[in-house]
mmCIF file with all atom_site columns, C-alpha atoms in Angstrom:
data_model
loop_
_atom_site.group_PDB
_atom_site.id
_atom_site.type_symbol
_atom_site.label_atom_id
_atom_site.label_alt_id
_atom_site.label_comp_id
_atom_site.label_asym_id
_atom_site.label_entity_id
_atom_site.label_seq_id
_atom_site.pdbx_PDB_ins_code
_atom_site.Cartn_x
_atom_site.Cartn_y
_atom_site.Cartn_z
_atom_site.occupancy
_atom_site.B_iso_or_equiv
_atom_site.pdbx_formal_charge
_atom_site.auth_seq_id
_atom_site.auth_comp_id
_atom_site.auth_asym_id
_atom_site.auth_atom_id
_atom_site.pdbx_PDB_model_num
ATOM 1  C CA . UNK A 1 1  ? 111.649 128.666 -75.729  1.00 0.00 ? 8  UNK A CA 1
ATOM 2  C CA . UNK A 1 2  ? 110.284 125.054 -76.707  1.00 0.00 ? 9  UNK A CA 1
ATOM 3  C CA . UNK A 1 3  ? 108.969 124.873 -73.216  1.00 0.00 ? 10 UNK A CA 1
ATOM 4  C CA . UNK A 1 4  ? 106.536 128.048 -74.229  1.00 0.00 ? 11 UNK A CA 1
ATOM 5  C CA . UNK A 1 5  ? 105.127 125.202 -77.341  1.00 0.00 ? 12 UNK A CA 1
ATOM 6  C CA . UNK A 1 6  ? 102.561 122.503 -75.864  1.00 0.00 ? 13 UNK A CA 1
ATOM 7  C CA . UNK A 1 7  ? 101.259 119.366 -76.843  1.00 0.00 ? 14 UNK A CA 1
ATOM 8  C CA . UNK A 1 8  ? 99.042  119.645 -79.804  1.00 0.00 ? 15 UNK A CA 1
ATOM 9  C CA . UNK A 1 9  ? 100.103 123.188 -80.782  1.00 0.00 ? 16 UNK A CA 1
ATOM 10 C CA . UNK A 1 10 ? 100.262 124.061 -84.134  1.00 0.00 ? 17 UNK A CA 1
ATOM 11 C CA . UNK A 1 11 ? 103.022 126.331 -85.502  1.00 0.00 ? 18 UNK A CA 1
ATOM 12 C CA . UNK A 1 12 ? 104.333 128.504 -87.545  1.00 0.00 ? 19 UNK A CA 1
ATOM 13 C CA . UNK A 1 13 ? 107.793 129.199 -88.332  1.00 0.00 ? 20 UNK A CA 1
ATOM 14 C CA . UNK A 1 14 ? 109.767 132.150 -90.649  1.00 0.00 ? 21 UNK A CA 1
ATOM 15 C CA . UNK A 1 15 ? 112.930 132.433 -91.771  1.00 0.00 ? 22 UNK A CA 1
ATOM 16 C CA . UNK A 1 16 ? 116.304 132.402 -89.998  1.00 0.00 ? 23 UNK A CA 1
ATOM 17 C CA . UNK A 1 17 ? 118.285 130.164 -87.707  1.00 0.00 ? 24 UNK A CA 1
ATOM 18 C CA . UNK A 1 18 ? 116.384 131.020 -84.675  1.00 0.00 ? 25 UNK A CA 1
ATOM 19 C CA . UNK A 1 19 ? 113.126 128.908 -86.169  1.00 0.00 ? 26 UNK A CA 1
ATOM 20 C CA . UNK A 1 20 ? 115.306 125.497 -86.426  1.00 0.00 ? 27 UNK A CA 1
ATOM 21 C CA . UNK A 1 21 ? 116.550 126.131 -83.528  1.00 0.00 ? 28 UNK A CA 1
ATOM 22 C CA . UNK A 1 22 ? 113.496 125.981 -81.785  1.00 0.00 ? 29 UNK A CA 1
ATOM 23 C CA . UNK A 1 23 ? 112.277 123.040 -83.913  1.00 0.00 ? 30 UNK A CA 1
ATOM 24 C CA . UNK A 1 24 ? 115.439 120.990 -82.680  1.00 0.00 ? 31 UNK A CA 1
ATOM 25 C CA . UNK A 1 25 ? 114.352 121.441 -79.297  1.00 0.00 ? 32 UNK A CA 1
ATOM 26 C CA . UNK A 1 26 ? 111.014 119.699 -79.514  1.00 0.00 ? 33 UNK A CA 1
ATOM 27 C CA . UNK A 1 27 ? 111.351 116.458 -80.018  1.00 0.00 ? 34 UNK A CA 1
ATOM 28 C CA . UNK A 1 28 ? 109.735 115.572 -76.692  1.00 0.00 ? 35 UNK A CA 1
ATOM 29 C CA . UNK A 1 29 ? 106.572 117.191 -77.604  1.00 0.00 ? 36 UNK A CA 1
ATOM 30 C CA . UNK A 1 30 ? 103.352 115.412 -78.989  1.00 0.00 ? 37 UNK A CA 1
ATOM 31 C CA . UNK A 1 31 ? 100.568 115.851 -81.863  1.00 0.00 ? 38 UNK A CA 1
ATOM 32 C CA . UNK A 1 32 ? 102.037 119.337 -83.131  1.00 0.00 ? 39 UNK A CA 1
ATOM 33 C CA . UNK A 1 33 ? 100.776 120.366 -86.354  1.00 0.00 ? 40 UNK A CA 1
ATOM 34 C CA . UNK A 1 34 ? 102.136 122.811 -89.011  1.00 0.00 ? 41 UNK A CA 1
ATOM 35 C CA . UNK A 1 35 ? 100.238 125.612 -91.018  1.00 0.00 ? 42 UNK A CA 1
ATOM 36 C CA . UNK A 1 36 ? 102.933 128.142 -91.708  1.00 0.00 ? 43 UNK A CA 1
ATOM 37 C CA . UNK A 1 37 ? 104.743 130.628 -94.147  1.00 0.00 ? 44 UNK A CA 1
ATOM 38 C CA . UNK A 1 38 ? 107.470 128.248 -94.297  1.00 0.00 ? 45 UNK A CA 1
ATOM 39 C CA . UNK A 1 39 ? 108.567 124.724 -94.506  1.00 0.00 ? 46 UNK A CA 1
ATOM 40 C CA . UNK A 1 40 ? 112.284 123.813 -93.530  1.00 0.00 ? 47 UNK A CA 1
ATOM 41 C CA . UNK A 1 41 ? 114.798 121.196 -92.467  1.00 0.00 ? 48 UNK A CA 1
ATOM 42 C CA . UNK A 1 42 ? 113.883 121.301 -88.926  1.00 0.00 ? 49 UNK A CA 1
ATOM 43 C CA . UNK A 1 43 ? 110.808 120.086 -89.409  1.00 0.00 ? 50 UNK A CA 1
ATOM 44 C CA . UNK A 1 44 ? 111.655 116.609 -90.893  1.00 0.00 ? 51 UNK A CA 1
ATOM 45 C CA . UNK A 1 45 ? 113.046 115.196 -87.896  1.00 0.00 ? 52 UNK A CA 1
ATOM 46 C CA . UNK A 1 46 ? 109.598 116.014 -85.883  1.00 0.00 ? 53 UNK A CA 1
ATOM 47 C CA . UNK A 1 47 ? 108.005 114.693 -88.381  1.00 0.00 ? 54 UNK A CA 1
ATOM 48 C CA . UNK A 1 48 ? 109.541 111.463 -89.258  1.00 0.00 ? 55 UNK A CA 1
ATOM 49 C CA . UNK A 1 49 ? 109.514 110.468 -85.474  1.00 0.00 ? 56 UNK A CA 1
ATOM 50 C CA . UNK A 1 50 ? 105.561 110.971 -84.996  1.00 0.00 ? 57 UNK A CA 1
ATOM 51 C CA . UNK A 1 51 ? 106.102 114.595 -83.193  1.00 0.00 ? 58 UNK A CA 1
ATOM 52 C CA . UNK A 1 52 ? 104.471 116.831 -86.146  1.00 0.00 ? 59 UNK A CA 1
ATOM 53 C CA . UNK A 1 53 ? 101.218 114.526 -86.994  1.00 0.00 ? 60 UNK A CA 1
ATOM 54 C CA . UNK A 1 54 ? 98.536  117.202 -86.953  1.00 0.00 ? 61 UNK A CA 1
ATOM 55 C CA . UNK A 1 55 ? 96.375  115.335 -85.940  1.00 0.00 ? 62 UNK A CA 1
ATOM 56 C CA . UNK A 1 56 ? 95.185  118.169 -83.539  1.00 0.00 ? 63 UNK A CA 1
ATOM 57 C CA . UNK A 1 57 ? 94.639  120.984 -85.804  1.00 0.00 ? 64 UNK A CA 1
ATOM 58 C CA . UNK A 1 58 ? 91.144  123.064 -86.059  1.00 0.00 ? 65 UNK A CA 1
ATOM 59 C CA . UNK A 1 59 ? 91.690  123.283 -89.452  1.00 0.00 ? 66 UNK A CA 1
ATOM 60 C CA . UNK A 1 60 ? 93.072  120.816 -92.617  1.00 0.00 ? 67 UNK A CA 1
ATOM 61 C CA . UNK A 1 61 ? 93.402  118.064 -89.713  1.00 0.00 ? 68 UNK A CA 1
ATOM 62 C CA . UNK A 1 62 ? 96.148  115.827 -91.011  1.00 0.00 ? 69 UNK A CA 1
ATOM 63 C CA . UNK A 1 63 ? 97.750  118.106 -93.215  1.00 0.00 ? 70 UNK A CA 1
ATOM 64 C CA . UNK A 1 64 ? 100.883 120.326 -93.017  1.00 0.00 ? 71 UNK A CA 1
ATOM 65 C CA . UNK A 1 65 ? 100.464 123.547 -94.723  1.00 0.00 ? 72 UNK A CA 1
ATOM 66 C CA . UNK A 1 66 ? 103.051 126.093 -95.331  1.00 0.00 ? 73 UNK A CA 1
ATOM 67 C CA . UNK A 1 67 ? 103.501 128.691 -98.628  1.00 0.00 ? 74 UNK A CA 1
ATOM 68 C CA . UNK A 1 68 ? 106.699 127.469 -99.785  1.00 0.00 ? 75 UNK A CA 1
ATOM 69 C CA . UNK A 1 69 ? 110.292 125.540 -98.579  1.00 0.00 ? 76 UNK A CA 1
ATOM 70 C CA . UNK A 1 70 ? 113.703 126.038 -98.630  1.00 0.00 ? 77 UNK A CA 1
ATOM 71 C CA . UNK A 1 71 ? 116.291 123.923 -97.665  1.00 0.00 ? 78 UNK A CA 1
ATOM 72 C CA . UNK A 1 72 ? 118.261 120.742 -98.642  1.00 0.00 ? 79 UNK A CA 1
ATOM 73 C CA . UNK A 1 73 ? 117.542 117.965 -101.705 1.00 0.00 ? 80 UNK A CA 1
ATOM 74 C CA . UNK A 1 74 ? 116.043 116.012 -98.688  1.00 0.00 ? 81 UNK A CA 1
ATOM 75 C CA . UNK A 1 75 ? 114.011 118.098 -98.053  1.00 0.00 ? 82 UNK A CA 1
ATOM 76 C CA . UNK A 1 76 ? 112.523 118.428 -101.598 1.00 0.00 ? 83 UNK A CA 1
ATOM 77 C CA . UNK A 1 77 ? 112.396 114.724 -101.575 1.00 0.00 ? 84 UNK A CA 1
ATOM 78 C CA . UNK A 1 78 ? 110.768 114.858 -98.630  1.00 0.00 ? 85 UNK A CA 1
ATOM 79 C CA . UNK A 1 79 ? 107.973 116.698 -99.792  1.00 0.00 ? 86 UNK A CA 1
ATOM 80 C CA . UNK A 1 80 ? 107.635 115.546 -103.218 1.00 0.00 ? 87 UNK A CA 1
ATOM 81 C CA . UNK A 1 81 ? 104.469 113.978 -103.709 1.00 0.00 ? 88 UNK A CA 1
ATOM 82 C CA . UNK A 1 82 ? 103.785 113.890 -99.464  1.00 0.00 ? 89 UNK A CA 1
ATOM 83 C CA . UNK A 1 83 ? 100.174 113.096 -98.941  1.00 0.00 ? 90 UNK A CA 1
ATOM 84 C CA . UNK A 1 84 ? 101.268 114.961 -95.458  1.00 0.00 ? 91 UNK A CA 1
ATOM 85 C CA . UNK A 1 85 ? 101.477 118.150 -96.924  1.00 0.00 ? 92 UNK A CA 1
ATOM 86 C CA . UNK A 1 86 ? 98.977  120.547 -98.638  1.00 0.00 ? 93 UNK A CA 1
#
């Protein structure tokens, strides 16, 4: 499936193990960007080696977006005051 994603897409995930799973899997990619429903633990990874920038999105350029999180106390950490995220 993470062969479907190109460089500079932006995405969106949902709930569920199928989501990370895909995340986990693109870690070759470039530029992605993030403006989704939802903001989980397979995201940090992308983002802390350069993968998710968003740098290439039409809209809040530079910015993840996403409606809420769930995952681990990294992750809160993570996000807790993130000039990344919106």
């Amino acid at each position: 499936m993470a062969e479907l994603i190109e460089d500079g897409a932006c995405l969106q995930m949902g709930i569920g193990g199928l989501p990370n799973a895909v995340l986990a899997e693109l870690g070759n990619h470039k530029d992605l960007g993030v403006h989704s429903e939802m903001f989980s633990d397979g995201l940090l990874p992308l983002i802390e080696s350069g993968v998710v920038n968003c740098k290439k999105k039409q809209i809040d350029i530079g910015k993840a977006v996403a409606c809420f999180l769930m995952g681990s106390q990294k992750l809160y950490d993570f996000v807790d005051d993130n000039l990344l995220l919106l």
